[in-house]
PDB file of C-alpha atoms and ligand atoms in Angstrom:
ATOM      1  CA  UNK A 157      -5.308 -25.256  -0.667  1.00 75.00           C
ATOM      2  CA  UNK A 158      -3.704 -21.838  -0.096  1.00 83.00           C
ATOM      3  CA  UNK A 159      -5.222 -19.319   2.316  1.00 89.00           C
ATOM      4  CA  UNK A 160      -6.834 -16.083   1.216  1.00 93.00           C
ATOM      5  CA  UNK A 161      -4.352 -13.266   1.766  1.00 94.00           C
ATOM      6  CA  UNK A 162      -6.452 -11.705   4.529  1.00 95.00           C
ATOM      7  CA  UNK A 163      -6.504 -14.928   6.583  1.00 95.00           C
ATOM      8  CA  UNK A 164      -2.832 -15.538   5.784  1.00 96.00           C
ATOM      9  CA  UNK A 165      -1.917 -12.092   7.062  1.00 97.00           C
ATOM     10  CA  UNK A 166      -3.898 -12.608  10.266  1.00 97.00           C
ATOM     11  CA  UNK A 167      -2.465 -16.079  10.947  1.00 96.00           C
ATOM     12  CA  UNK A 168       1.159 -15.159  10.244  1.00 97.00           C
ATOM     13  CA  UNK A 169       0.967 -11.994  12.335  1.00 98.00           C
ATOM     14  CA  UNK A 170      -0.565 -13.911  15.266  1.00 98.00           C
ATOM     15  CA  UNK A 171       2.218 -16.509  15.033  1.00 97.00           C
ATOM     16  CA  UNK A 172       4.829 -13.769  14.967  1.00 98.00           C
ATOM     17  CA  UNK A 173       3.177 -12.023  17.911  1.00 98.00           C
ATOM     18  CA  UNK A 174       3.200 -15.246  19.928  1.00 98.00           C
ATOM     19  CA  UNK A 175       6.899 -15.864  19.289  1.00 98.00           C
ATOM     20  CA  UNK A 176       7.693 -12.201  19.887  1.00 98.00           C
ATOM     21  CA  UNK A 177       5.903 -12.296  23.254  1.00 98.00           C
ATOM     22  CA  UNK A 178       7.811 -15.469  24.257  1.00 98.00           C
ATOM     23  CA  UNK A 179      11.174 -13.885  23.326  1.00 98.00           C
ATOM     24  CA  UNK A 180      10.460 -10.801  25.400  1.00 98.00           C
ATOM     25  CA  UNK A 181       8.834 -12.619  28.345  1.00 98.00           C
ATOM     26  CA  UNK A 182      11.796 -15.001  28.703  1.00 98.00           C
ATOM     27  CA  UNK A 183      14.500 -12.407  27.993  1.00 98.00           C
ATOM     28  CA  UNK A 184      15.906 -14.443  25.116  1.00 98.00           C
ATOM     29  CA  UNK A 185      19.246 -12.902  24.172  1.00 98.00           C
ATOM     30  CA  UNK A 186      20.337 -11.956  20.667  1.00 98.00           C
ATOM     31  CA  UNK A 187      22.909 -14.790  20.842  1.00 98.00           C
ATOM     32  CA  UNK A 188      20.227 -17.293  21.833  1.00 98.00           C
ATOM     33  CA  UNK A 189      18.005 -16.041  19.031  1.00 98.00           C
ATOM     34  CA  UNK A 190      20.866 -16.489  16.529  1.00 98.00           C
ATOM     35  CA  UNK A 191      21.532 -19.973  17.900  1.00 97.00           C
ATOM     36  CA  UNK A 192      17.865 -20.829  17.297  1.00 97.00           C
ATOM     37  CA  UNK A 193      18.015 -19.538  13.717  1.00 97.00           C
ATOM     38  CA  UNK A 194      21.100 -21.687  13.018  1.00 98.00           C
ATOM     39  CA  UNK A 195      19.581 -24.687  14.782  1.00 97.00           C
ATOM     40  CA  UNK A 196      16.413 -24.487  12.693  1.00 97.00           C
ATOM     41  CA  UNK A 197      18.533 -24.194   9.534  1.00 98.00           C
ATOM     42  CA  UNK A 198      20.454 -27.360  10.396  1.00 97.00           C
ATOM     43  CA  UNK A 199      17.241 -29.123  11.375  1.00 97.00           C
ATOM     44  CA  UNK A 200      15.701 -28.208   8.012  1.00 97.00           C
ATOM     45  CA  UNK A 201      18.827 -29.398   6.146  1.00 98.00           C
ATOM     46  CA  UNK A 202      18.406 -32.733   7.941  1.00 95.00           C
ATOM     47  CA  UNK A 203      14.795 -32.825   6.608  1.00 94.00           C
ATOM     48  CA  UNK A 204      13.330 -32.750  10.121  1.00 95.00           C
ATOM     49  CA  UNK A 205      11.069 -29.737   9.673  1.00 96.00           C
ATOM     50  CA  UNK A 206       7.949 -31.911   9.183  1.00 95.00           C
ATOM     51  CA  UNK A 207       8.816 -33.885  12.323  1.00 95.00           C
ATOM     52  CA  UNK A 208       9.416 -30.794  14.466  1.00 96.00           C
ATOM     53  CA  UNK A 209       6.221 -29.088  13.318  1.00 96.00           C
ATOM     54  CA  UNK A 210       4.118 -32.234  13.692  1.00 95.00           C
ATOM     55  CA  UNK A 211       5.398 -32.867  17.236  1.00 95.00           C
ATOM     56  CA  UNK A 212       4.239 -29.464  18.429  1.00 95.00           C
ATOM     57  CA  UNK A 213       1.533 -28.254  16.072  1.00 95.00           C
ATOM     58  CA  UNK A 214      -0.215 -31.031  14.122  1.00 94.00           C
ATOM     59  CA  UNK A 215      -2.657 -31.499  17.010  1.00 95.00           C
ATOM     60  CA  UNK A 216      -3.734 -27.854  16.842  1.00 94.00           C
ATOM     61  CA  UNK A 217      -4.891 -28.150  13.232  1.00 93.00           C
ATOM     62  CA  UNK A 218      -6.638 -31.404  14.139  1.00 95.00           C
ATOM     63  CA  UNK A 219      -8.455 -29.807  17.082  1.00 94.00           C
ATOM     64  CA  UNK A 220      -9.627 -26.999  14.811  1.00 92.00           C
ATOM     65  CA  UNK A 221     -11.088 -29.539  12.327  1.00 91.00           C
ATOM     66  CA  UNK A 222     -12.691 -31.631  15.051  1.00 95.00           C
ATOM     67  CA  UNK A 223     -14.711 -28.601  16.129  1.00 93.00           C
ATOM     68  CA  UNK A 224     -16.595 -28.624  12.832  1.00 92.00           C
ATOM     69  CA  UNK A 225     -16.687 -32.230  11.574  1.00 92.00           C
ATOM     70  CA  UNK A 226     -19.668 -34.533  12.033  1.00 94.00           C
ATOM     71  CA  UNK A 227     -17.519 -37.534  11.070  1.00 96.00           C
ATOM     72  CA  UNK A 228     -14.992 -39.592  13.033  1.00 97.00           C
ATOM     73  CA  UNK A 229     -12.465 -37.610  15.043  1.00 96.00           C
ATOM     74  CA  UNK A 230      -9.391 -36.560  13.130  1.00 95.00           C
ATOM     75  CA  UNK A 231      -5.991 -37.156  14.714  1.00 97.00           C
ATOM     76  CA  UNK A 232      -2.449 -36.218  13.874  1.00 96.00           C
ATOM     77  CA  UNK A 233      -1.038 -37.617  10.637  1.00 97.00           C
ATOM     78  CA  UNK A 234       2.589 -37.123  11.577  1.00 95.00           C
ATOM     79  CA  UNK A 235       5.506 -37.022   9.140  1.00 95.00           C
ATOM     80  CA  UNK A 236       5.545 -40.674   8.034  1.00 96.00           C
ATOM     81  CA  UNK A 237       2.632 -40.959   5.634  1.00 98.00           C
ATOM     82  CA  UNK A 238       3.438 -42.281   2.133  1.00 97.00           C
ATOM     83  CA  UNK A 239       0.992 -41.675  -0.690  1.00 96.00           C
ATOM     84  CA  UNK A 240       2.713 -44.455  -2.672  1.00 96.00           C
ATOM     85  CA  UNK A 241       1.827 -47.291  -0.265  1.00 97.00           C
ATOM     86  CA  UNK A 242       0.709 -50.427  -2.109  1.00 97.00           C
ATOM     87  CA  UNK A 243      -2.861 -51.662  -2.542  1.00 98.00           C
ATOM     88  CA  UNK A 244      -3.420 -54.677  -0.294  1.00 97.00           C
ATOM     89  CA  UNK A 245      -6.271 -57.132   0.176  1.00 95.00           C
ATOM     90  CA  UNK A 246      -5.803 -59.114   3.361  1.00 95.00           C
ATOM     91  CA  UNK A 247      -2.413 -58.576   4.923  1.00 95.00           C
ATOM     92  CA  UNK A 248       0.342 -56.001   5.276  1.00 96.00           C
ATOM     93  CA  UNK A 249       3.820 -57.148   4.342  1.00 95.00           C
ATOM     94  CA  UNK A 250       5.983 -57.546   7.450  1.00 93.00           C
ATOM     95  CA  UNK A 251       9.570 -58.509   8.075  1.00 89.00           C
ATOM     96  CA  UNK A 252       8.784 -61.605  10.164  1.00 75.00           C
ATOM     97  CA  UNK A 253      10.939 -60.596  13.068  1.00 71.00           C
ATOM     98  CA  UNK A 254      10.931 -63.115  15.932  1.00 70.00           C
ATOM     99  CA  UNK A 255       9.332 -60.483  18.125  1.00 72.00           C
ATOM    100  CA  UNK A 256       6.348 -59.767  15.862  1.00 83.00           C
ATOM    101  CA  UNK A 257       2.938 -60.179  17.470  1.00 90.00           C
ATOM    102  CA  UNK A 258      -0.009 -60.831  15.122  1.00 94.00           C
ATOM    103  CA  UNK A 259      -2.703 -58.167  15.032  1.00 96.00           C
ATOM    104  CA  UNK A 260      -5.858 -57.968  12.953  1.00 97.00           C
ATOM    105  CA  UNK A 261      -7.246 -54.516  12.181  1.00 98.00           C
ATOM    106  CA  UNK A 262     -10.849 -54.434  11.077  1.00 98.00           C
ATOM    107  CA  UNK A 263     -13.886 -52.186  10.983  1.00 98.00           C
ATOM    108  CA  UNK A 264     -16.624 -50.612   8.950  1.00 98.00           C
ATOM    109  CA  UNK A 265     -17.044 -47.346   7.078  1.00 98.00           C
ATOM    110  CA  UNK A 266     -20.356 -45.464   7.181  1.00 98.00           C
ATOM    111  CA  UNK A 267     -21.664 -42.025   6.330  1.00 98.00           C
ATOM    112  CA  UNK A 268     -23.124 -39.656   8.936  1.00 97.00           C
ATOM    113  CA  UNK A 269     -26.636 -41.068   8.338  1.00 97.00           C
ATOM    114  CA  UNK A 270     -25.422 -44.573   9.182  1.00 97.00           C
ATOM    115  CA  UNK A 271     -25.450 -45.983   5.638  1.00 98.00           C
ATOM    116  CA  UNK A 272     -22.551 -48.320   4.859  1.00 98.00           C
ATOM    117  CA  UNK A 273     -19.955 -46.990   2.432  1.00 98.00           C
ATOM    118  CA  UNK A 274     -18.516 -49.565   0.037  1.00 98.00           C
ATOM    119  CA  UNK A 275     -15.500 -48.653  -2.068  1.00 98.00           C
ATOM    120  CA  UNK A 276     -13.874 -46.354   0.494  1.00 98.00           C
ATOM    121  CA  UNK A 277     -10.085 -46.418   0.536  1.00 98.00           C
ATOM    122  CA  UNK A 278      -8.744 -47.342   3.978  1.00 98.00           C
ATOM    123  CA  UNK A 279      -5.046 -46.524   4.021  1.00 98.00           C
ATOM    124  CA  UNK A 280      -3.246 -48.002   7.062  1.00 98.00           C
ATOM    125  CA  UNK A 281       0.313 -47.534   8.247  1.00 98.00           C
ATOM    126  CA  UNK A 282       2.239 -48.205  11.447  1.00 97.00           C
ATOM    127  CA  UNK A 283       5.739 -48.720  12.787  1.00 94.00           C
ATOM    128  CA  UNK A 284       7.801 -51.888  12.598  1.00 91.00           C
ATOM    129  CA  UNK A 285       8.222 -53.962  15.777  1.00 85.00           C
ATOM    130  CA  UNK A 286      11.428 -52.003  16.326  1.00 85.00           C
ATOM    131  CA  UNK A 287       9.751 -48.623  16.104  1.00 87.00           C
ATOM    132  CA  UNK A 288      10.756 -47.582  12.558  1.00 91.00           C
ATOM    133  CA  UNK A 289       8.655 -46.468   9.588  1.00 94.00           C
ATOM    134  CA  UNK A 290       9.117 -48.064   6.184  1.00 96.00           C
ATOM    135  CA  UNK A 291      10.036 -45.641   3.434  1.00 96.00           C
ATOM    136  CA  UNK A 292      11.848 -43.444   5.963  1.00 93.00           C
ATOM    137  CA  UNK A 293      14.098 -45.513   8.232  1.00 91.00           C
ATOM    138  CA  UNK A 294      16.676 -48.268   7.785  1.00 91.00           C
ATOM    139  CA  UNK A 295      15.950 -48.578   4.031  1.00 94.00           C
ATOM    140  CA  UNK A 296      12.823 -50.644   4.738  1.00 95.00           C
ATOM    141  CA  UNK A 297      10.886 -50.728   1.443  1.00 96.00           C
ATOM    142  CA  UNK A 298       7.718 -48.632   1.374  1.00 96.00           C
ATOM    143  CA  UNK A 299       5.450 -51.625   0.806  1.00 95.00           C
ATOM    144  CA  UNK A 300       6.088 -52.976   4.323  1.00 96.00           C
ATOM    145  CA  UNK A 301       3.763 -52.133   7.250  1.00 96.00           C
ATOM    146  CA  UNK A 302       1.570 -50.022   4.947  1.00 97.00           C
ATOM    147  CA  UNK A 303      -1.285 -50.633   2.593  1.00 98.00           C
ATOM    148  CA  UNK A 304      -4.470 -49.348   1.006  1.00 98.00           C
ATOM    149  CA  UNK A 305      -7.578 -51.467   1.464  1.00 98.00           C
ATOM    150  CA  UNK A 306     -10.984 -50.957  -0.109  1.00 98.00           C
ATOM    151  CA  UNK A 307     -14.148 -51.320   1.967  1.00 98.00           C
ATOM    152  CA  UNK A 308     -16.427 -54.132   0.706  1.00 98.00           C
ATOM    153  CA  UNK A 309     -20.152 -54.113  -0.119  1.00 98.00           C
ATOM    154  CA  UNK A 310     -20.913 -53.924   3.638  1.00 98.00           C
ATOM    155  CA  UNK A 311     -18.472 -51.055   4.115  1.00 98.00           C
ATOM    156  CA  UNK A 312     -16.161 -53.471   5.964  1.00 98.00           C
ATOM    157  CA  UNK A 313     -12.390 -53.790   5.827  1.00 98.00           C
ATOM    158  CA  UNK A 314     -10.033 -56.267   7.486  1.00 98.00           C
ATOM    159  CA  UNK A 315      -6.273 -56.723   7.374  1.00 98.00           C
ATOM    160  CA  UNK A 316      -3.731 -58.893   9.179  1.00 96.00           C
ATOM    161  CA  UNK A 317      -0.517 -57.289  10.356  1.00 96.00           C
ATOM    162  CA  UNK A 318       1.710 -57.183  13.418  1.00 95.00           C
ATOM    163  CA  UNK A 319       1.309 -55.073  16.523  1.00 94.00           C
ATOM    164  CA  UNK A 320       3.179 -51.758  16.497  1.00 93.00           C
ATOM    165  CA  UNK A 321       5.269 -50.771  19.515  1.00 91.00           C
ATOM    166  CA  UNK A 322       5.848 -47.386  21.161  1.00 94.00           C
ATOM    167  CA  UNK A 323       7.715 -45.054  18.871  1.00 92.00           C
ATOM    168  CA  UNK A 324      10.675 -42.940  19.941  1.00 93.00           C
ATOM    169  CA  UNK A 325      11.453 -39.841  17.956  1.00 91.00           C
ATOM    170  CA  UNK A 326      15.077 -40.390  16.986  1.00 81.00           C
ATOM    171  CA  UNK A 327      16.954 -38.728  19.832  1.00 78.00           C
ATOM    172  CA  UNK A 328      20.121 -38.592  17.757  1.00 85.00           C
ATOM    173  CA  UNK A 329      18.213 -36.100  15.599  1.00 92.00           C
ATOM    174  CA  UNK A 330      17.486 -32.398  16.036  1.00 96.00           C
ATOM    175  CA  UNK A 331      13.883 -32.766  17.163  1.00 96.00           C
ATOM    176  CA  UNK A 332      14.672 -35.469  19.716  1.00 95.00           C
ATOM    177  CA  UNK A 333      17.636 -33.437  20.944  1.00 94.00           C
ATOM    178  CA  UNK A 334      15.368 -30.445  21.465  1.00 95.00           C
ATOM    179  CA  UNK A 335      12.886 -32.486  23.512  1.00 95.00           C
ATOM    180  CA  UNK A 336      15.745 -33.899  25.573  1.00 93.00           C
ATOM    181  CA  UNK A 337      17.263 -30.459  26.123  1.00 94.00           C
ATOM    182  CA  UNK A 338      13.825 -29.363  27.361  1.00 95.00           C
ATOM    183  CA  UNK A 339      13.849 -32.224  29.879  1.00 95.00           C
ATOM    184  CA  UNK A 340      11.040 -34.056  28.058  1.00 95.00           C
ATOM    185  CA  UNK A 341      10.962 -37.602  26.751  1.00 95.00           C
ATOM    186  CA  UNK A 342      10.544 -38.284  23.046  1.00 94.00           C
ATOM    187  CA  UNK A 343       8.158 -41.261  23.085  1.00 96.00           C
ATOM    188  CA  UNK A 344       4.792 -41.843  21.456  1.00 96.00           C
ATOM    189  CA  UNK A 345       2.475 -44.670  22.515  1.00 97.00           C
ATOM    190  CA  UNK A 346       2.076 -47.554  20.042  1.00 97.00           C
ATOM    191  CA  UNK A 347      -0.429 -46.517  17.402  1.00 97.00           C
ATOM    192  CA  UNK A 348      -1.947 -47.380  14.039  1.00 98.00           C
ATOM    193  CA  UNK A 349      -2.486 -44.638  11.465  1.00 98.00           C
ATOM    194  CA  UNK A 350      -5.451 -44.432   9.086  1.00 98.00           C
ATOM    195  CA  UNK A 351      -6.477 -42.260   6.169  1.00 98.00           C
ATOM    196  CA  UNK A 352      -9.985 -43.028   4.931  1.00 98.00           C
ATOM    197  CA  UNK A 353     -11.193 -41.506   1.671  1.00 98.00           C
ATOM    198  CA  UNK A 354     -14.112 -41.639  -0.675  1.00 98.00           C
ATOM    199  CA  UNK A 355     -14.990 -39.101  -3.362  1.00 98.00           C
ATOM    200  CA  UNK A 356     -17.719 -36.744  -2.142  1.00 97.00           C
ATOM    201  CA  UNK A 357     -16.726 -37.233   1.512  1.00 98.00           C
ATOM    202  CA  UNK A 358     -14.332 -35.477   3.831  1.00 96.00           C
ATOM    203  CA  UNK A 359     -11.159 -37.518   4.325  1.00 97.00           C
ATOM    204  CA  UNK A 360     -10.638 -38.845   7.852  1.00 98.00           C
ATOM    205  CA  UNK A 361      -6.978 -38.907   8.887  1.00 98.00           C
ATOM    206  CA  UNK A 362      -6.624 -40.420  12.302  1.00 98.00           C
ATOM    207  CA  UNK A 363      -4.690 -42.790  14.523  1.00 97.00           C
ATOM    208  CA  UNK A 364      -5.664 -45.060  17.393  1.00 98.00           C
ATOM    209  CA  UNK A 365      -3.850 -46.116  20.539  1.00 98.00           C
ATOM    210  CA  UNK A 366      -4.008 -49.232  22.701  1.00 98.00           C
ATOM    211  CA  UNK A 367      -5.712 -49.063  26.095  1.00 97.00           C
ATOM    212  CA  UNK A 368      -3.172 -49.363  28.903  1.00 96.00           C
ATOM    213  CA  UNK A 369      -0.251 -48.938  26.504  1.00 95.00           C
ATOM    214  CA  UNK A 370       2.977 -47.304  27.600  1.00 96.00           C
ATOM    215  CA  UNK A 371       3.066 -43.517  27.005  1.00 97.00           C
ATOM    216  CA  UNK A 372      -0.691 -43.284  26.303  1.00 97.00           C
ATOM    217  CA  UNK A 373      -0.862 -40.758  29.134  1.00 97.00           C
ATOM    218  CA  UNK A 374       2.194 -38.761  28.107  1.00 96.00           C
ATOM    219  CA  UNK A 375       2.496 -38.742  24.299  1.00 96.00           C
ATOM    220  CA  UNK A 376       5.281 -36.343  23.336  1.00 95.00           C
ATOM    221  CA  UNK A 377       3.067 -35.133  20.463  1.00 95.00           C
ATOM    222  CA  UNK A 378       0.002 -34.555  22.708  1.00 94.00           C
ATOM    223  CA  UNK A 379      -2.013 -36.521  20.151  1.00 95.00           C
ATOM    224  CA  UNK A 380      -4.032 -38.851  22.411  1.00 96.00           C
ATOM    225  CA  UNK A 381      -7.743 -38.265  23.034  1.00 94.00           C
ATOM    226  CA  UNK A 382      -9.986 -40.661  24.948  1.00 95.00           C
ATOM    227  CA  UNK A 383     -12.032 -41.481  21.850  1.00 94.00           C
ATOM    228  CA  UNK A 384      -8.874 -42.676  20.049  1.00 97.00           C
ATOM    229  CA  UNK A 385      -7.876 -45.276  22.669  1.00 98.00           C
ATOM    230  CA  UNK A 386      -9.085 -48.822  21.933  1.00 97.00           C
ATOM    231  CA  UNK A 387      -9.112 -52.135  23.776  1.00 97.00           C
ATOM    232  CA  UNK A 388      -8.292 -55.062  21.506  1.00 97.00           C
ATOM    233  CA  UNK A 389     -10.458 -58.199  21.500  1.00 97.00           C
ATOM    234  CA  UNK A 390      -9.466 -61.801  20.881  1.00 96.00           C
ATOM    235  CA  UNK A 391     -10.887 -63.264  17.664  1.00 94.00           C
ATOM    236  CA  UNK A 392      -9.820 -66.785  16.728  1.00 92.00           C
ATOM    237  CA  UNK A 393      -6.959 -66.337  19.184  1.00 92.00           C
ATOM    238  CA  UNK A 394      -5.625 -63.191  17.511  1.00 94.00           C
ATOM    239  CA  UNK A 395      -5.533 -59.691  18.992  1.00 96.00           C
ATOM    240  CA  UNK A 396      -8.062 -57.715  16.998  1.00 98.00           C
ATOM    241  CA  UNK A 397      -8.305 -53.947  16.810  1.00 98.00           C
ATOM    242  CA  UNK A 398     -11.703 -52.711  15.674  1.00 98.00           C
ATOM    243  CA  UNK A 399     -11.850 -49.217  14.234  1.00 98.00           C
ATOM    244  CA  UNK A 400     -15.045 -47.991  12.568  1.00 98.00           C
ATOM    245  CA  UNK A 401     -15.233 -44.774  10.599  1.00 98.00           C
ATOM    246  CA  UNK A 402     -17.910 -42.209   9.901  1.00 98.00           C
ATOM    247  CA  UNK A 403     -17.292 -39.972   6.891  1.00 98.00           C
ATOM    248  CA  UNK A 404     -18.833 -36.518   6.783  1.00 97.00           C
ATOM    249  CA  UNK A 405     -19.964 -35.157   3.429  1.00 95.00           C
ATOM    250  CA  UNK A 406     -17.403 -32.965   1.663  1.00 93.00           C
ATOM    251  CA  UNK A 407     -18.026 -29.228   1.994  1.00 81.00           C
TER     252      UNK A 407
HETATM  253  C1  MBD B 502       5.003 -40.463  14.584  1.00 53.44           C
HETATM  254  O1  MBD B 502       5.001 -41.781  14.357  1.00 53.44           O
HETATM  255  C2  MBD B 502       3.814 -39.835  14.565  1.00 53.44           C
HETATM  256  O2  MBD B 502       2.726 -40.564  14.304  1.00 53.44           O
HETATM  257  C3  MBD B 502       3.745 -38.465  14.809  1.00 53.44           C
HETATM  258  C4  MBD B 502       2.436 -37.770  14.830  1.00 53.44           C
HETATM  259  C5  MBD B 502       4.890 -37.736  15.043  1.00 53.44           C
HETATM  260  C6  MBD B 502       6.090 -38.369  15.064  1.00 53.44           C
HETATM  261  C7  MBD B 502       6.155 -39.731  14.835  1.00 53.44           C
HETATM  262 FE1   FE B 503       3.196 -42.593  13.811  1.00 53.44          FE
END
């Protein structure tokens, strides 16, 4: 939803003031400024604006929401969500690579009073075992590694998939090149994304990380919080990731 003009004016002018202060503080030259304008134009032409903004700023909007929600913590959505993911019942479609490791993702959806919520949509997506996202990279069809489940009469959901791996922001691209030029790495820890919705409730968009996983302590998107890091359990010999959700009532 659009902002009221008063809030819009205040936000835009604060953003401009912040950039203005950085330009002056660091004695950015007119040539460097022009280079940045051209760079951002090329980055936008390459459709990387969502990636660039999400790397640096998605977490700020999330932090702002987490200050007011009574539900599960929100986390960054990132640029690779697809509204057109398929409905699934028990398993996400995978490519059956030799290196795929089975993972079960399960949990329960409740409201803030602890009542179970049947009929909630639990939309899950994660990278391939080679760190790509379907519907964006390598022409992998959108119905792989994504799916929308519905919580059952106990509010429970459960889906079989394969374990995601750490994700590297393409360093052949503009955003990865920027991170590299800054002397930073462009890796995210392995993670599973969720969007949980039910009419009348505030949508929870979040992601969880694996305890002890590589890059958990140095996510290039600064998206890790302690309450998003999970230890998997073994159930019937399969790594199982349990993620429960609490949905706050819609405003
Ligand atoms: C991702 O996979 C991601 O989740 C985010 C937030 C940013 C870039 C890539
Ligand atoms: Fe991701």
